[in-house]
Short mmCIF file of C-alpha atoms and ligand atoms in Angstrom, two decimals:
data_model
loop_
_atom_site.label_atom_id
_atom_site.label_comp_id
_atom_site.label_asym_id
_atom_site.label_seq_id
_atom_site.Cartn_x
_atom_site.Cartn_y
_atom_site.Cartn_z
CA MET A 28 -21.93 -14.77 -18.48
CA LYS A 29 -22.20 -12.44 -15.88
CA VAL A 30 -19.85 -9.78 -15.88
CA ALA A 31 -19.01 -7.05 -12.95
CA VAL A 32 -17.62 -3.57 -14.23
CA VAL A 33 -15.72 -0.90 -12.11
CA GLU A 34 -15.19 1.89 -13.43
CA GLY A 35 -12.80 3.03 -10.28
CA ASP A 36 -11.45 6.63 -10.30
CA GLY A 37 -10.20 8.86 -12.98
CA ILE A 38 -9.94 8.14 -16.50
CA GLY A 39 -11.33 4.59 -15.89
CA ARG A 40 -15.18 6.17 -15.97
CA GLU A 41 -14.04 7.45 -19.16
CA VAL A 42 -12.22 4.72 -21.03
CA ILE A 43 -14.66 1.37 -19.23
CA PRO A 44 -17.77 2.57 -20.94
CA VAL A 45 -16.11 2.36 -24.51
CA ALA A 46 -15.11 -1.44 -23.08
CA ARG A 47 -17.96 -2.63 -22.00
CA ASP A 48 -20.00 -1.16 -25.35
CA VAL A 49 -17.66 -3.19 -26.97
CA LEU A 50 -18.52 -6.63 -25.25
CA GLU A 51 -22.16 -5.61 -25.36
CA CYS A 52 -21.92 -5.73 -29.33
CA VAL A 53 -19.84 -8.74 -28.99
CA ARG A 54 -21.80 -10.77 -26.55
CA PRO A 55 -25.47 -8.43 -25.93
CA ASP A 56 -26.26 -11.94 -23.75
CA ILE A 57 -23.73 -10.72 -21.13
CA GLU A 58 -25.50 -9.70 -18.01
CA PHE A 59 -23.63 -6.93 -16.82
CA PHE A 60 -23.54 -5.55 -13.00
CA GLU A 61 -21.43 -2.51 -11.06
CA VAL A 62 -19.36 -2.71 -8.50
CA THR A 63 -18.34 0.63 -6.87
CA VAL A 64 -14.85 0.96 -4.82
CA GLY A 65 -12.27 3.02 -5.38
CA TYR A 66 -11.14 6.67 -3.87
CA GLY A 67 -14.11 8.18 -4.71
CA LYS A 68 -15.98 5.76 -2.48
CA TRP A 69 -13.91 6.27 0.21
CA GLU A 70 -14.38 9.86 -0.08
CA GLN A 71 -18.42 9.68 0.36
CA THR A 72 -18.03 6.36 3.01
CA GLY A 73 -14.43 6.10 4.75
CA THR A 74 -14.35 2.63 3.10
CA ALA A 75 -12.38 2.05 -0.81
CA CYS A 76 -13.47 -1.14 -0.43
CA GLU A 77 -15.77 -3.21 1.31
CA GLU A 78 -16.06 -7.20 2.39
CA SER A 79 -19.20 -6.94 -0.24
CA ASP A 80 -17.61 -5.56 -2.90
CA ILE A 81 -14.94 -8.40 -2.46
CA ASN A 82 -17.91 -10.73 -2.56
CA ASP A 83 -20.12 -9.37 -5.87
CA LEU A 84 -16.72 -9.97 -7.33
CA LYS A 85 -16.28 -13.43 -6.86
CA SER A 86 -19.45 -13.67 -7.39
CA ALA A 87 -18.75 -12.91 -11.32
CA ASP A 88 -17.42 -15.13 -14.41
CA ALA A 89 -15.15 -12.13 -14.57
CA ILE A 90 -14.44 -8.51 -14.25
CA LEU A 91 -13.85 -5.39 -15.94
CA LEU A 92 -12.09 -2.59 -13.92
CA GLY A 93 -10.71 0.77 -15.10
CA ALA A 94 -8.64 2.15 -12.07
CA ILE A 95 -7.90 3.70 -8.23
CA THR A 96 -6.59 6.13 -7.05
CA THR A 97 -4.67 5.86 -3.57
CA PRO A 98 -6.19 8.14 -1.14
CA PRO A 99 -3.67 10.30 0.60
CA ASP A 100 -4.69 8.55 3.98
CA PRO A 101 -1.62 6.96 5.88
CA ASP A 102 -3.88 3.67 7.14
CA TYR A 103 -4.88 3.13 3.72
CA ARG A 104 -4.47 -0.09 1.91
CA SER A 105 -4.40 -0.24 -1.56
CA VAL A 106 -7.73 -1.79 -3.06
CA MET A 107 -6.04 -3.47 -6.38
CA LEU A 108 -3.98 -5.04 -3.88
CA GLN A 109 -6.99 -6.15 -1.90
CA ILE A 110 -8.73 -7.58 -4.94
CA ARG A 111 -5.62 -9.36 -6.30
CA LYS A 112 -5.47 -10.91 -2.85
CA LYS A 113 -9.21 -12.32 -2.27
CA LEU A 114 -9.25 -13.74 -5.28
CA ASP A 115 -5.79 -14.92 -5.66
CA LEU A 116 -5.05 -13.28 -8.78
CA TYR A 117 -2.00 -14.83 -8.72
CA ALA A 118 -1.04 -14.45 -12.60
CA ASN A 119 -1.05 -10.95 -14.23
CA LEU A 120 -0.54 -11.39 -18.14
CA ARG A 121 0.61 -8.14 -20.26
CA PRO A 122 1.00 -8.80 -23.66
CA VAL A 123 3.26 -6.32 -25.75
CA LYS A 124 2.73 -6.63 -29.49
CA GLY A 125 4.04 -4.13 -32.48
CA GLU A 126 4.66 -4.88 -35.89
CA ASP A 127 7.81 -7.96 -35.66
CA PHE A 128 7.59 -8.33 -31.92
CA ASP A 129 5.28 -10.12 -29.89
CA ILE A 130 5.60 -9.94 -25.97
CA LEU A 131 4.28 -11.30 -23.48
CA ILE A 132 4.79 -10.45 -19.87
CA VAL A 133 3.83 -12.65 -17.57
CA ARG A 134 3.75 -10.94 -13.89
CA GLU A 135 3.96 -13.08 -9.79
CA ASN A 136 0.84 -10.80 -8.88
CA THR A 137 0.38 -11.54 -5.01
CA GLU A 138 4.02 -11.79 -3.16
CA GLY A 139 7.37 -9.69 -3.45
CA LEU A 140 7.72 -5.99 -2.82
CA TYR A 141 4.15 -5.82 -2.80
CA SER A 142 3.84 -8.91 0.07
CA GLY A 143 1.66 -6.13 1.69
CA ILE A 144 3.72 -6.48 4.94
CA GLU A 145 5.40 -3.68 6.11
CA TRP A 146 5.73 -1.57 8.22
CA THR A 147 7.39 2.18 9.74
CA GLU A 148 9.56 2.07 13.06
CA ALA A 149 10.93 5.57 13.97
CA ASP A 150 13.67 5.85 11.90
CA ARG A 151 12.69 3.19 8.66
CA ALA A 152 10.32 2.54 6.89
CA CYS A 153 10.20 -1.14 6.00
CA THR A 154 8.87 -4.00 3.40
CA LEU A 155 9.43 -7.06 3.29
CA ARG A 156 9.85 -8.71 0.23
CA VAL A 157 8.67 -12.54 0.81
CA ILE A 158 8.89 -14.42 -2.30
CA THR A 159 7.76 -18.82 -1.47
CA ARG A 160 7.84 -21.84 -3.36
CA ARG A 161 4.53 -21.79 -4.19
CA GLY A 162 4.33 -18.45 -5.35
CA SER A 163 7.01 -18.86 -7.51
CA ARG A 164 6.05 -22.66 -8.88
CA ARG A 165 2.69 -21.66 -9.81
CA ILE A 166 3.61 -18.61 -11.69
CA ALA A 167 6.39 -20.61 -13.27
CA ARG A 168 4.07 -23.68 -14.67
CA PHE A 169 1.45 -21.24 -15.34
CA ALA A 170 4.41 -19.02 -17.72
CA CYS A 171 5.86 -22.30 -19.19
CA GLU A 172 2.42 -23.24 -20.27
CA ARG A 173 1.40 -20.03 -22.19
CA ALA A 174 5.56 -20.19 -23.46
CA ARG A 175 4.69 -23.65 -24.71
CA THR A 176 2.48 -22.66 -27.98
CA ARG A 177 5.13 -19.48 -28.29
CA SER A 178 8.78 -19.78 -28.05
CA HIS A 179 10.22 -19.51 -25.53
CA LEU A 180 10.64 -18.19 -21.67
CA THR A 181 12.64 -15.02 -20.15
CA VAL A 182 13.36 -15.28 -16.46
CA GLY A 183 13.49 -11.66 -15.33
CA ASN A 184 15.40 -10.81 -11.94
CA LYS A 185 18.30 -9.68 -9.98
CA ALA A 186 19.72 -12.93 -8.25
CA ASN A 187 23.23 -11.53 -7.92
CA VAL A 188 22.10 -9.13 -5.94
CA ILE A 189 18.76 -10.09 -4.33
CA LYS A 190 19.00 -13.78 -2.84
CA SER A 191 14.92 -14.10 -2.46
CA ASP A 192 15.05 -13.69 -6.77
CA VAL A 193 17.82 -16.85 -6.39
CA LEU A 194 15.11 -18.83 -5.04
CA PHE A 195 12.36 -16.92 -7.43
CA ARG A 196 15.10 -17.97 -10.99
CA ASP A 197 15.90 -21.18 -9.63
CA ILE A 198 12.16 -22.26 -9.55
CA CYS A 199 11.26 -21.45 -13.10
CA LEU A 200 14.22 -22.73 -14.94
CA GLU A 201 14.14 -26.06 -12.79
CA GLU A 202 9.44 -25.98 -14.38
CA ALA A 203 10.85 -24.62 -17.74
CA ALA A 204 13.20 -28.28 -17.60
CA ARG A 205 10.16 -29.84 -16.76
CA ALA A 206 8.04 -28.24 -19.39
CA GLY A 207 10.46 -28.81 -22.10
CA VAL A 208 10.44 -24.90 -22.60
CA PRO A 209 13.70 -23.60 -23.53
CA CYS A 210 14.61 -20.61 -20.69
CA THR A 211 16.92 -18.19 -20.24
CA ALA A 212 17.31 -15.99 -16.93
CA GLN A 213 18.30 -12.58 -17.45
CA TYR A 214 18.97 -10.15 -14.86
CA ILE A 215 16.22 -7.89 -14.74
CA ASP A 216 18.01 -4.06 -15.51
CA SER A 217 20.06 -5.52 -18.75
CA LEU A 218 16.21 -7.04 -19.51
CA ALA A 219 14.81 -3.07 -19.05
CA LEU A 220 17.39 -1.48 -21.70
CA ASP A 221 17.26 -4.68 -24.06
CA ILE A 222 13.63 -4.99 -24.73
CA LEU A 223 13.45 -1.31 -26.14
CA GLN A 224 16.74 -2.21 -28.24
CA PHE A 225 15.32 -5.75 -29.28
CA PRO A 226 11.91 -6.80 -28.50
CA SER A 227 11.55 -9.23 -31.50
CA ARG A 228 14.17 -11.08 -29.45
CA TYR A 229 12.43 -11.60 -26.70
CA ASP A 230 8.56 -14.34 -26.60
CA CYS A 231 7.48 -14.86 -22.90
CA ILE A 232 8.65 -13.37 -19.87
CA VAL A 233 8.09 -14.69 -16.19
CA THR A 234 9.52 -11.98 -13.45
CA THR A 235 8.39 -11.38 -9.97
CA ASN A 236 6.11 -8.74 -9.30
CA ILE A 237 7.56 -5.35 -8.91
CA PHE A 238 9.44 -6.29 -12.03
CA GLY A 239 6.93 -6.71 -13.63
CA ASP A 240 5.11 -4.08 -13.04
CA ILE A 241 7.84 -1.49 -14.07
CA LEU A 242 9.12 -3.60 -16.99
CA SER A 243 5.59 -3.39 -18.65
CA ASP A 244 5.26 0.03 -18.28
CA VAL A 245 9.23 0.13 -20.34
CA ALA A 246 7.87 -2.03 -22.34
CA ALA A 247 4.62 0.97 -23.48
CA PHE A 248 7.33 2.96 -25.19
CA LEU A 249 7.64 0.70 -27.71
CA VAL A 250 3.58 -0.02 -29.01
CA GLY A 251 3.11 4.11 -28.06
CA GLY A 252 2.45 4.55 -24.53
CA LEU A 253 0.04 3.38 -21.57
CA GLY A 254 -2.82 4.12 -23.55
CA LEU A 255 -2.75 0.88 -25.05
CA LEU A 256 -1.66 -1.77 -23.04
CA PRO A 257 -3.72 -4.45 -21.32
CA SER A 258 -4.16 -6.34 -18.91
CA ALA A 259 -5.51 -9.67 -17.44
CA ASN A 260 -4.92 -10.28 -13.86
CA ILE A 261 -6.14 -14.83 -13.28
CA GLY A 262 -6.27 -17.26 -11.13
CA ARG A 263 -8.02 -20.47 -10.38
CA ARG A 264 -11.67 -19.21 -9.70
CA HIS A 265 -11.55 -15.60 -10.85
CA ALA A 266 -10.15 -13.45 -13.58
CA LEU A 267 -9.88 -9.67 -13.69
CA PHE A 268 -9.30 -7.93 -16.84
CA GLU A 269 -7.66 -3.66 -16.56
CA PRO A 270 -5.63 -1.38 -18.84
CA VAL A 271 -1.86 -1.53 -17.76
CA HIS A 272 -2.15 2.56 -16.72
CA GLY A 273 -3.77 3.80 -13.84
CA SER A 274 -6.15 6.74 -13.42
CA ALA A 275 -4.03 9.70 -14.77
CA PRO A 276 -6.36 12.62 -12.20
CA ASP A 277 -4.02 15.05 -15.00
CA ILE A 278 -6.11 14.25 -17.89
CA ALA A 279 -9.40 13.23 -16.06
CA GLY A 280 -12.64 14.35 -16.92
CA ARG A 281 -11.33 15.87 -20.16
CA ASN A 282 -13.08 12.86 -22.52
CA ILE A 283 -9.07 13.03 -24.15
CA ALA A 284 -8.11 9.08 -22.39
CA ASN A 285 -7.21 6.94 -24.76
CA PRO A 286 -9.63 4.04 -24.56
CA ILE A 287 -8.05 1.08 -26.46
CA ALA A 288 -5.52 -0.25 -23.68
CA ALA A 289 -9.98 -0.71 -21.80
CA VAL A 290 -11.40 -2.15 -25.03
CA ARG A 291 -7.75 -4.80 -25.59
CA SER A 292 -8.66 -5.63 -21.67
CA ALA A 293 -11.77 -5.96 -22.72
CA GLY A 294 -10.72 -8.76 -25.94
CA LEU A 295 -8.47 -9.93 -23.74
CA LEU A 296 -11.63 -11.15 -21.61
CA LEU A 297 -12.86 -12.99 -24.73
CA ASP A 298 -10.30 -14.78 -25.12
CA HIS A 299 -10.93 -16.22 -21.28
CA ILE A 300 -14.44 -16.82 -21.87
CA GLY A 301 -13.75 -18.36 -25.08
CA GLU A 302 -14.31 -16.20 -27.74
CA PRO A 303 -11.10 -16.01 -29.70
CA GLU A 304 -12.87 -14.21 -32.46
CA ALA A 305 -14.63 -11.32 -31.49
CA ALA A 306 -11.52 -10.61 -29.36
CA ALA A 307 -9.79 -10.88 -33.22
CA HIS A 308 -12.29 -8.75 -34.12
CA VAL A 309 -11.89 -6.77 -31.39
CA GLU A 310 -8.44 -6.23 -32.43
CA GLU A 311 -8.71 -5.66 -35.95
CA ALA A 312 -11.49 -2.48 -35.04
CA VAL A 313 -8.57 -0.83 -33.09
CA ARG A 314 -6.65 -0.98 -35.71
CA ASN A 315 -8.85 -0.06 -38.86
CA THR A 316 -10.15 2.84 -36.57
CA LEU A 317 -6.51 4.01 -35.99
CA ALA A 318 -5.64 3.59 -39.39
CA ALA A 319 -8.66 5.58 -40.35
CA GLY A 320 -6.55 8.49 -38.73
CA ILE A 321 -8.97 8.11 -35.63
CA LYS A 322 -6.61 8.56 -32.32
CA THR A 323 -6.45 10.01 -28.96
CA PRO A 324 -3.75 13.12 -27.79
CA ASP A 325 -1.59 11.11 -26.47
CA LEU A 326 -0.87 9.51 -30.53
CA GLY A 327 -0.86 12.86 -31.66
CA GLY A 328 -4.45 12.89 -32.74
CA SER A 329 -7.18 15.23 -31.51
CA ALA A 330 -10.45 12.25 -30.97
CA THR A 331 -12.44 12.10 -27.96
CA THR A 332 -12.71 8.69 -25.99
CA SER A 333 -16.28 8.83 -26.94
CA ALA A 334 -15.55 10.24 -29.75
CA PHE A 335 -12.94 7.22 -31.18
CA GLY A 336 -15.86 4.32 -29.00
CA LYS A 337 -17.76 5.27 -31.40
CA ALA A 338 -15.34 4.69 -34.63
CA LEU A 339 -14.45 1.47 -32.92
CA LEU A 340 -18.37 0.15 -32.66
CA ARG A 341 -18.87 1.01 -35.82
CA GLU A 342 -15.63 -0.83 -37.60
CA LEU A 343 -17.16 -3.73 -34.85
CA ARG A 344 -20.09 -3.41 -36.52
CA ILE A 345 -19.09 -3.60 -39.89
CA LEU A 346 -17.36 -6.22 -39.14
CA ARG A 347 -19.30 -8.91 -37.10
CA ARG A 348 -21.46 -8.44 -39.90
CA ARG A 349 -19.41 -10.01 -42.19
P1 ATP B 408 -2.39 5.92 -10.78
O1 ATP B 408 -2.08 6.49 -9.21
O2 ATP B 408 -3.50 5.72 -10.45
O3 ATP B 408 -1.60 5.54 -11.26
P2 ATP B 408 -0.53 8.14 -12.69
O4 ATP B 408 -0.93 9.12 -13.56
O5 ATP B 408 0.13 7.98 -11.78
O6 ATP B 408 -2.25 7.10 -12.08
P3 ATP B 408 -0.78 6.37 -14.98
O7 ATP B 408 -2.77 6.36 -14.71
O8 ATP B 408 -0.85 4.70 -14.78
O9 ATP B 408 -0.06 6.86 -13.34
O10 ATP B 408 -0.81 7.69 -16.27
C1 ATP B 408 0.63 7.98 -16.10
C2 ATP B 408 0.61 9.04 -17.43
O11 ATP B 408 0.47 8.78 -18.20
C3 ATP B 408 -0.56 9.73 -16.73
O12 ATP B 408 -0.59 10.87 -16.36
C4 ATP B 408 -1.06 9.97 -18.80
O13 ATP B 408 -1.35 10.89 -18.54
C5 ATP B 408 -0.64 9.25 -19.15
N1 ATP B 408 -1.55 8.21 -19.75
C6 ATP B 408 -1.98 6.86 -19.02
N2 ATP B 408 -3.42 6.45 -19.82
C7 ATP B 408 -3.53 6.81 -20.22
C8 ATP B 408 -4.48 6.97 -21.39
N3 ATP B 408 -5.42 5.91 -21.30
N4 ATP B 408 -4.90 8.16 -22.40
C9 ATP B 408 -4.29 9.43 -22.20
N5 ATP B 408 -2.90 9.54 -21.40
C10 ATP B 408 -2.64 8.18 -20.66
#
């Protein structure tokens, strides 16, 4: 089992080592290798991500990634967009769990407003929002597959205003009917408010690229902030696991970032490679550490990133020995 590790920039360099330690603890046989992409690399070499980096990532069974800062370069192409496109990681899964809710946001990850088709003219700048039949169908099928083992599916959309969302919504409803999954469509703005007021009404949500991105940040409010939410980017051949949060330059380098989102991303990686028991242990270790009052400042505690990591590993080792 080969896992590529991309620490990336900012707090990625602080939280990913904790997540990697967690993986090493439960699967000592994993062979890790580092891949360097991002702002740091761009500063040193003028390139943020090379073709050989993409090939290295493709050679891994799974990828663990921290975060990448966008350099202030008008010609810069987002590294994350490149990776998602080139590895065809079309499904972005963002679970948000609390005491009485368990929501899975399934975000289309390769098209929509992040199609990358954009240009600037004298008096305007344009970005093309591309929704394809193929892209909608495959994310709809993916979401239905996940929703089948749960209770129902909600299609987040803005079809009352945006024509491309009529296509997306209708294909999702069609696929859900075919799969026998109870499904309703809801406008994304009302969904963003509702998810905060009535989270337990929601189960699996499928939506387009930027709506999914925003909705999961909104949902972070339900669980105590961005430092807690993991994500998985899944394609037919490749899989990449990363925290929902970015590189947070405002707190980088101070050893105060919350590593839980990264650790939970490692948990999703374990699930993906067929280690659900290890993944459950990781989640239990996170909960036990928090219950012991060890928290980073974003959760009102005073533990450093590395101190939290140490305490978490202690919990994890106890659970693994049982
Ligand atoms: P980027 O441009 O890379 O997305 P950003 O700062 O714009 O970075 P995020 O990194 O997603 O966006 O974070 C937004 C804010 O949330 C940060 O400024 C930080 O204060 C807080 N934050 C994000 N992740 C964490 C974390 N793991 N621990 C503590 N605080 C966090």
